Coordinates of C-alpha atoms in Angstrom, one line a residue:
M1 CA 100.8 -92.6 -15.6
E2 CA 100.0 -93.1 -19.2
Q3 CA 100.3 -90.0 -21.2
H4 CA 98.0 -89.5 -24.1
N5 CA 99.0 -87.3 -26.9
V6 CA 96.1 -84.9 -27.8
Q7 CA 96.2 -84.1 -31.4
P8 CA 95.0 -80.5 -32.3
E9 CA 91.7 -80.2 -34.3
T10 CA 92.1 -79.2 -37.8
P11 CA 89.7 -76.2 -38.7
Q12 CA 87.0 -77.1 -41.2
P13 CA 86.7 -75.0 -44.3
Q14 CA 83.5 -72.6 -44.5
Q15 CA 80.8 -73.7 -46.8
P16 CA 79.9 -71.2 -49.4
V17 CA 76.4 -69.5 -49.2
G18 CA 74.0 -70.9 -51.7
K19 CA 71.7 -69.2 -54.1
D20 CA 68.6 -70.2 -52.2
Q21 CA 69.9 -68.5 -49.1
K22 CA 70.6 -65.3 -51.0
K23 CA 67.1 -65.2 -52.3
L24 CA 65.7 -65.7 -48.9
M25 CA 67.7 -62.9 -47.5
L26 CA 66.5 -60.7 -50.4
W27 CA 62.9 -61.4 -49.7
I28 CA 63.3 -60.7 -46.1
I29 CA 64.8 -57.3 -46.8
I30 CA 62.1 -56.5 -49.4
G31 CA 59.5 -57.6 -46.9
L32 CA 60.9 -55.4 -44.2
A33 CA 61.0 -52.4 -46.7
V34 CA 57.4 -52.9 -47.7
A35 CA 56.4 -53.1 -44.0
V36 CA 58.2 -49.9 -43.2
V37 CA 56.7 -48.2 -46.2
G38 CA 53.2 -49.5 -45.3
L39 CA 53.6 -48.5 -41.7
A40 CA 54.7 -45.0 -42.9
V41 CA 51.7 -44.8 -45.2
W42 CA 49.4 -46.0 -42.5
F43 CA 50.8 -43.4 -40.1
I44 CA 50.4 -40.6 -42.6
V45 CA 46.8 -41.7 -43.4
A46 CA 46.0 -42.1 -39.7
S47 CA 47.5 -38.7 -38.9
T48 CA 45.5 -37.0 -41.7
T49 CA 42.3 -38.7 -40.6
Q50 CA 42.8 -37.8 -37.0
K51 CA 43.6 -34.2 -37.9
K52 CA 40.5 -34.0 -40.0
A53 CA 38.4 -35.5 -37.2
L54 CA 39.9 -33.1 -34.8
E55 CA 39.2 -30.1 -37.0
E56 CA 35.6 -31.3 -37.5
A57 CA 35.2 -31.7 -33.8
V58 CA 36.6 -28.2 -33.2
A59 CA 34.3 -26.8 -35.9
L60 CA 31.3 -28.5 -34.3
K61 CA 32.2 -27.2 -30.9
E62 CA 32.7 -23.7 -32.3
Q63 CA 29.4 -23.9 -34.2
A64 CA 27.6 -25.1 -31.0
E65 CA 29.1 -22.2 -29.1
L66 CA 27.9 -19.8 -31.8
D67 CA 24.5 -21.3 -31.7
M68 CA 24.4 -20.9 -27.9
A69 CA 25.6 -17.4 -28.2
Q70 CA 22.9 -16.6 -30.7
K71 CA 20.3 -18.1 -28.4
E72 CA 21.6 -16.0 -25.5
L73 CA 21.4 -12.9 -27.7
Q74 CA 17.9 -13.9 -28.7
N75 CA 16.9 -14.1 -25.1
D76 CA 18.5 -10.7 -24.4
Y77 CA 16.6 -9.3 -27.4
D78 CA 13.3 -10.7 -26.2
A79 CA 14.0 -9.4 -22.7
L80 CA 14.6 -5.9 -24.1
N81 CA 11.4 -6.0 -26.1
N82 CA 9.4 -7.1 -23.1
E83 CA 11.0 -4.4 -21.0
F84 CA 10.2 -1.8 -23.6
A85 CA 6.6 -3.0 -23.9
I86 CA 6.2 -3.0 -20.1
F87 CA 7.6 0.5 -20.0
E88 CA 5.4 1.7 -22.8
N89 CA 2.3 0.3 -21.1
S90 CA 3.1 1.8 -17.7
R91 CA 4.6 5.1 -18.7
Q92 CA 3.0 8.4 -17.9
L93 CA 1.9 10.9 -20.6
V94 CA 4.5 13.6 -21.4
I95 CA 3.9 17.0 -22.7
D96 CA 6.7 16.9 -25.3
D97 CA 5.5 14.0 -27.5
S98 CA 8.0 14.9 -30.3
V99 CA 10.8 13.7 -28.0
K100 CA 9.0 10.4 -27.3
M101 CA 8.3 10.0 -31.1
A102 CA 12.0 10.5 -32.0
L103 CA 13.2 8.1 -29.4
T104 CA 10.6 5.5 -30.4
Q105 CA 11.6 5.8 -34.0
K106 CA 15.3 5.2 -33.2
Y107 CA 14.4 2.2 -31.0
E108 CA 12.1 0.8 -33.7
T109 CA 14.8 1.2 -36.4
A110 CA 17.4 -0.6 -34.2
R111 CA 14.9 -3.3 -33.3
L112 CA 14.1 -4.0 -37.0
Q113 CA 17.8 -4.2 -37.8
I114 CA 18.3 -6.8 -35.1
E115 CA 15.2 -8.7 -36.2
K116 CA 16.7 -8.8 -39.7
L117 CA 20.1 -10.0 -38.6
N118 CA 18.5 -12.6 -36.3
Q119 CA 16.4 -14.0 -39.1
E120 CA 19.4 -14.2 -41.4
L121 CA 21.3 -16.2 -38.8
K122 CA 18.4 -18.5 -38.3
N123 CA 18.3 -19.3 -42.0
Q124 CA 22.1 -20.0 -42.1
K125 CA 23.3 -23.5 -41.3
N126 CA 26.7 -22.3 -40.2
K127 CA 27.2 -19.1 -38.3
S128 CA 30.3 -17.0 -38.0
A129 CA 31.8 -15.3 -35.0
R130 CA 31.8 -12.0 -37.0
E131 CA 28.0 -12.2 -37.6
I132 CA 27.3 -13.1 -34.0
K133 CA 29.5 -10.2 -32.9
K134 CA 27.6 -7.9 -35.2
L135 CA 24.3 -9.1 -33.7
K136 CA 25.7 -8.6 -30.2
D137 CA 26.8 -5.1 -31.0
E138 CA 23.3 -4.3 -32.4
I139 CA 21.6 -5.6 -29.3
T140 CA 24.0 -3.6 -27.1
T141 CA 23.1 -0.5 -29.1
L142 CA 19.4 -1.3 -28.6
R143 CA 19.9 -1.7 -24.9
N144 CA 21.6 1.7 -24.7
L145 CA 18.8 3.2 -26.7
L146 CA 16.2 1.8 -24.3
R147 CA 18.2 3.0 -21.3
H148 CA 18.4 6.5 -22.9
Y149 CA 14.7 6.3 -23.8
V150 CA 13.7 5.4 -20.2
E151 CA 16.0 8.1 -18.7
E152 CA 14.6 10.8 -21.1
I153 CA 11.0 9.9 -20.6
N154 CA 11.5 9.8 -16.8
R155 CA 13.2 13.2 -17.0
L156 CA 10.3 14.6 -19.0
N157 CA 7.8 13.1 -16.5
Q158 CA 9.7 14.6 -13.6
E159 CA 9.7 18.0 -15.3
N160 CA 6.0 17.7 -16.1
Q161 CA 5.3 16.6 -12.5
Q162 CA 7.2 19.7 -11.3
L163 CA 5.1 21.8 -13.7
R164 CA 1.9 20.2 -12.4
D165 CA 3.0 20.8 -8.8
E166 CA 3.9 24.4 -9.6
N167 CA 0.6 24.8 -11.4
A168 CA -1.3 23.3 -8.5
Q169 CA 0.5 25.7 -6.1
I170 CA -0.2 28.6 -8.4
K171 CA -3.8 27.5 -8.7
G172 CA -4.0 27.2 -4.9
R173 CA -2.6 30.6 -4.4
N174 CA -4.9 32.0 -7.1
E175 CA -7.9 30.3 -5.4
E176 CA -6.8 31.7 -2.0
L177 CA -6.3 35.2 -3.6
S178 CA -9.7 34.9 -5.3
S179 CA -11.3 33.9 -2.0
R180 CA -9.7 36.9 -0.3
V181 CA -10.8 39.2 -3.1
Q182 CA -14.3 37.8 -2.9
E183 CA -14.3 38.1 0.9
T184 CA -13.0 41.7 0.6
A185 CA -15.6 42.5 -2.0
R186 CA -18.3 41.0 0.2
R187 CA -17.1 43.0 3.2
N188 CA -17.0 46.1 1.1
E189 CA -20.5 45.3 -0.2
V190 CA -21.7 44.9 3.4
L191 CA -20.0 48.1 4.4
S192 CA -21.5 49.8 1.4
E193 CA -24.9 48.5 2.3
R194 CA -24.4 49.6 5.9
M195 CA -23.4 53.1 4.7
T196 CA -26.3 53.2 2.3
L197 CA -28.7 52.0 5.0
A198 CA -27.1 54.5 7.4
E199 CA -28.0 57.3 4.9
K200 CA -31.5 56.0 4.6
L201 CA -34.3 58.3 5.9
N202 CA -35.9 56.6 8.9
V203 CA -39.5 56.8 10.1
T204 CA -41.0 55.7 13.4
G205 CA -44.4 55.7 15.0
V206 CA -46.3 55.0 11.8
N207 CA -50.1 55.0 12.4
L208 CA -53.3 54.9 10.2
T209 CA -56.5 56.7 11.3
A210 CA -59.9 57.1 9.7
L211 CA -61.3 60.7 9.8
N212 CA -64.9 62.0 9.3
K213 CA -65.8 65.1 7.3
K214 CA -65.0 67.3 10.3
G215 CA -61.5 65.9 10.6
K216 CA -62.3 64.0 13.7
K217 CA -61.5 60.3 14.3
E218 CA -64.1 58.0 12.8
K219 CA -64.8 54.6 14.4
K220 CA -66.4 53.1 11.2
V221 CA -64.1 53.1 8.2
K222 CA -67.0 52.9 5.8
K223 CA -68.1 56.4 7.0
A224 CA -64.6 57.9 6.7
A225 CA -64.0 60.9 4.5
Q226 CA -60.2 60.7 4.9
L227 CA -57.5 58.3 5.9
M228 CA -54.6 59.9 7.8
V229 CA -51.1 58.5 8.1
T230 CA -48.8 59.9 10.8
F231 CA -45.2 59.2 11.6
T232 CA -42.0 60.7 12.9
I233 CA -38.7 61.2 11.1
P234 CA -35.9 60.8 13.7
Q235 CA -32.6 62.5 13.7
N236 CA -29.9 60.9 11.6
N237 CA -26.6 62.6 11.0
S238 CA -25.8 60.2 8.2
T239 CA -28.8 61.1 6.1
P240 CA -28.1 63.8 3.5
V241 CA -30.1 66.9 4.3
G242 CA -32.4 68.6 1.9
E243 CA -35.8 68.3 0.4
K244 CA -37.4 64.8 0.7
T245 CA -40.5 63.6 -1.1
I246 CA -42.3 60.8 0.8
Y247 CA -44.7 58.6 -1.1
L248 CA -47.6 56.9 0.5
R249 CA -49.3 53.6 -0.6
I250 CA -52.4 52.3 1.1
V251 CA -53.7 48.9 0.2
S252 CA -57.2 47.9 1.0
P253 CA -58.2 44.5 2.6
S254 CA -59.1 43.2 -0.9
G255 CA -55.5 44.0 -2.1
Q256 CA -56.5 47.0 -4.1
L257 CA -54.3 50.1 -4.1
L258 CA -56.1 53.2 -2.9
G259 CA -54.8 55.4 -5.7
G260 CA -55.0 59.0 -6.9
G261 CA -51.6 60.2 -5.9
G262 CA -49.7 59.7 -9.2
S263 CA -46.7 57.4 -9.4
F264 CA -42.9 57.3 -8.6
S265 CA -39.9 55.4 -9.6
F266 CA -38.7 52.5 -7.4
E267 CA -35.9 50.0 -8.3
G268 CA -36.3 50.7 -12.0
A269 CA -40.0 50.3 -12.0
S270 CA -42.9 52.8 -11.8
L271 CA -45.3 52.4 -8.8
A272 CA -48.6 54.1 -8.3
C273 CA -49.1 55.8 -5.0
S274 CA -52.0 57.0 -2.8
A275 CA -50.5 60.4 -1.9
K276 CA -47.2 62.1 -1.3
K277 CA -45.6 64.9 0.8
V278 CA -42.5 67.0 0.5
V279 CA -40.6 67.8 3.7
E280 CA -37.4 69.7 4.3
Y281 CA -35.0 67.6 6.3
A282 CA -32.1 69.3 8.1
G283 CA -30.8 66.3 10.0
E284 CA -33.0 67.0 13.0
E285 CA -36.1 65.1 14.2
I286 CA -39.4 65.9 12.5
A287 CA -42.3 64.8 14.6
G288 CA -46.0 64.6 13.6
V289 CA -45.6 64.3 9.9
T290 CA -49.0 63.7 8.3
I291 CA -50.2 62.5 4.9
Y292 CA -53.8 62.5 4.0
W293 CA -55.7 60.4 1.5
D294 CA -59.2 61.6 0.4
V295 CA -61.6 58.7 0.2
N296 CA -62.9 58.3 -3.4
T297 CA -64.2 54.7 -3.2
A298 CA -66.2 52.6 -0.8
L299 CA -64.2 51.3 2.1
T300 CA -64.8 48.1 4.1
A301 CA -63.6 47.0 7.5
G302 CA -60.4 44.8 7.5
T303 CA -56.6 44.9 7.4
Y304 CA -55.1 47.9 5.6
T305 CA -51.4 48.1 4.6
V306 CA -49.5 51.3 4.8
E307 CA -46.1 51.7 2.9
L308 CA -43.8 54.7 2.8
F309 CA -41.1 55.3 0.2
A310 CA -38.4 58.0 -0.2
D311 CA -35.1 58.2 -2.1
N312 CA -35.7 54.8 -3.8
Y313 CA -36.1 53.1 -0.4
R314 CA -39.1 51.5 1.3
L315 CA -39.0 53.3 4.6
A316 CA -41.8 51.3 6.3
S317 CA -44.5 48.7 5.8
R318 CA -47.2 48.4 8.5
S319 CA -50.6 46.7 8.8
F320 CA -53.6 48.1 10.6
E321 CA -57.1 46.8 11.5
L322 CA -59.9 49.3 10.7
N323 CA -63.5 48.5 11.8

């Protein structure tokens, strides 16, 4: 076989870097540096902008939450006012108005303070949590005042109702007692009347007779010289014994009193009488008592009325037909 002798390659010498290549490298480095700086600046600016936007978003969210909180508090405040108005319209009158006035003044003062704070917040574009909390605390105070107001008024109403119930019971007992007193007085009056009537002098068998000049019975009254009244005083152990004056009144058919016997006192007035007679009453029956009236005027036939009185009582009243 033929053998070929391979000659080793001789290494080529390196070419020196030219000026143009150095400049190119320099510009590349400068470009990279500028890009890095620009990127850093952009990153810083972007971070600042993003942070600012985030802060603004948070602020808007917080402000919205504060606005919502204010609206909720406004609703609570309006509800409290409505509740107070309803309670005021439906409440019962209480005796101790000074307590009600004091409570109302406290409630009104707190309500005006809330109204002032609420108006200030409405006029502000941006609210603060501190101001919202202050308003919330004021409304809480108002709610507590209203609760205390209602409890106090209810307590007073209950006390007043108890007083009214007690007064009604006392009034009922007084009316019942008054009724009993009146009933007792009435019974005592009836008993007194019965006792008085029991003591009254009684008469029975009253009769009227016309007599002529001889003292005999006369059939024609126009010819009578006397009119005789007879009666009996029965026994009555309740009648006080002693001297009794019996007064006689005879009234003619025309309604004229046949007078001439003087007068006597009866129920505070003075009455004229036809005649009178004094008897001694010992509690025993007195039969055949007679009283005479002497005729001193023309008599006519008709109905004559006979009345007997004694001890301020009308003992009898009878009518008789005389021809």
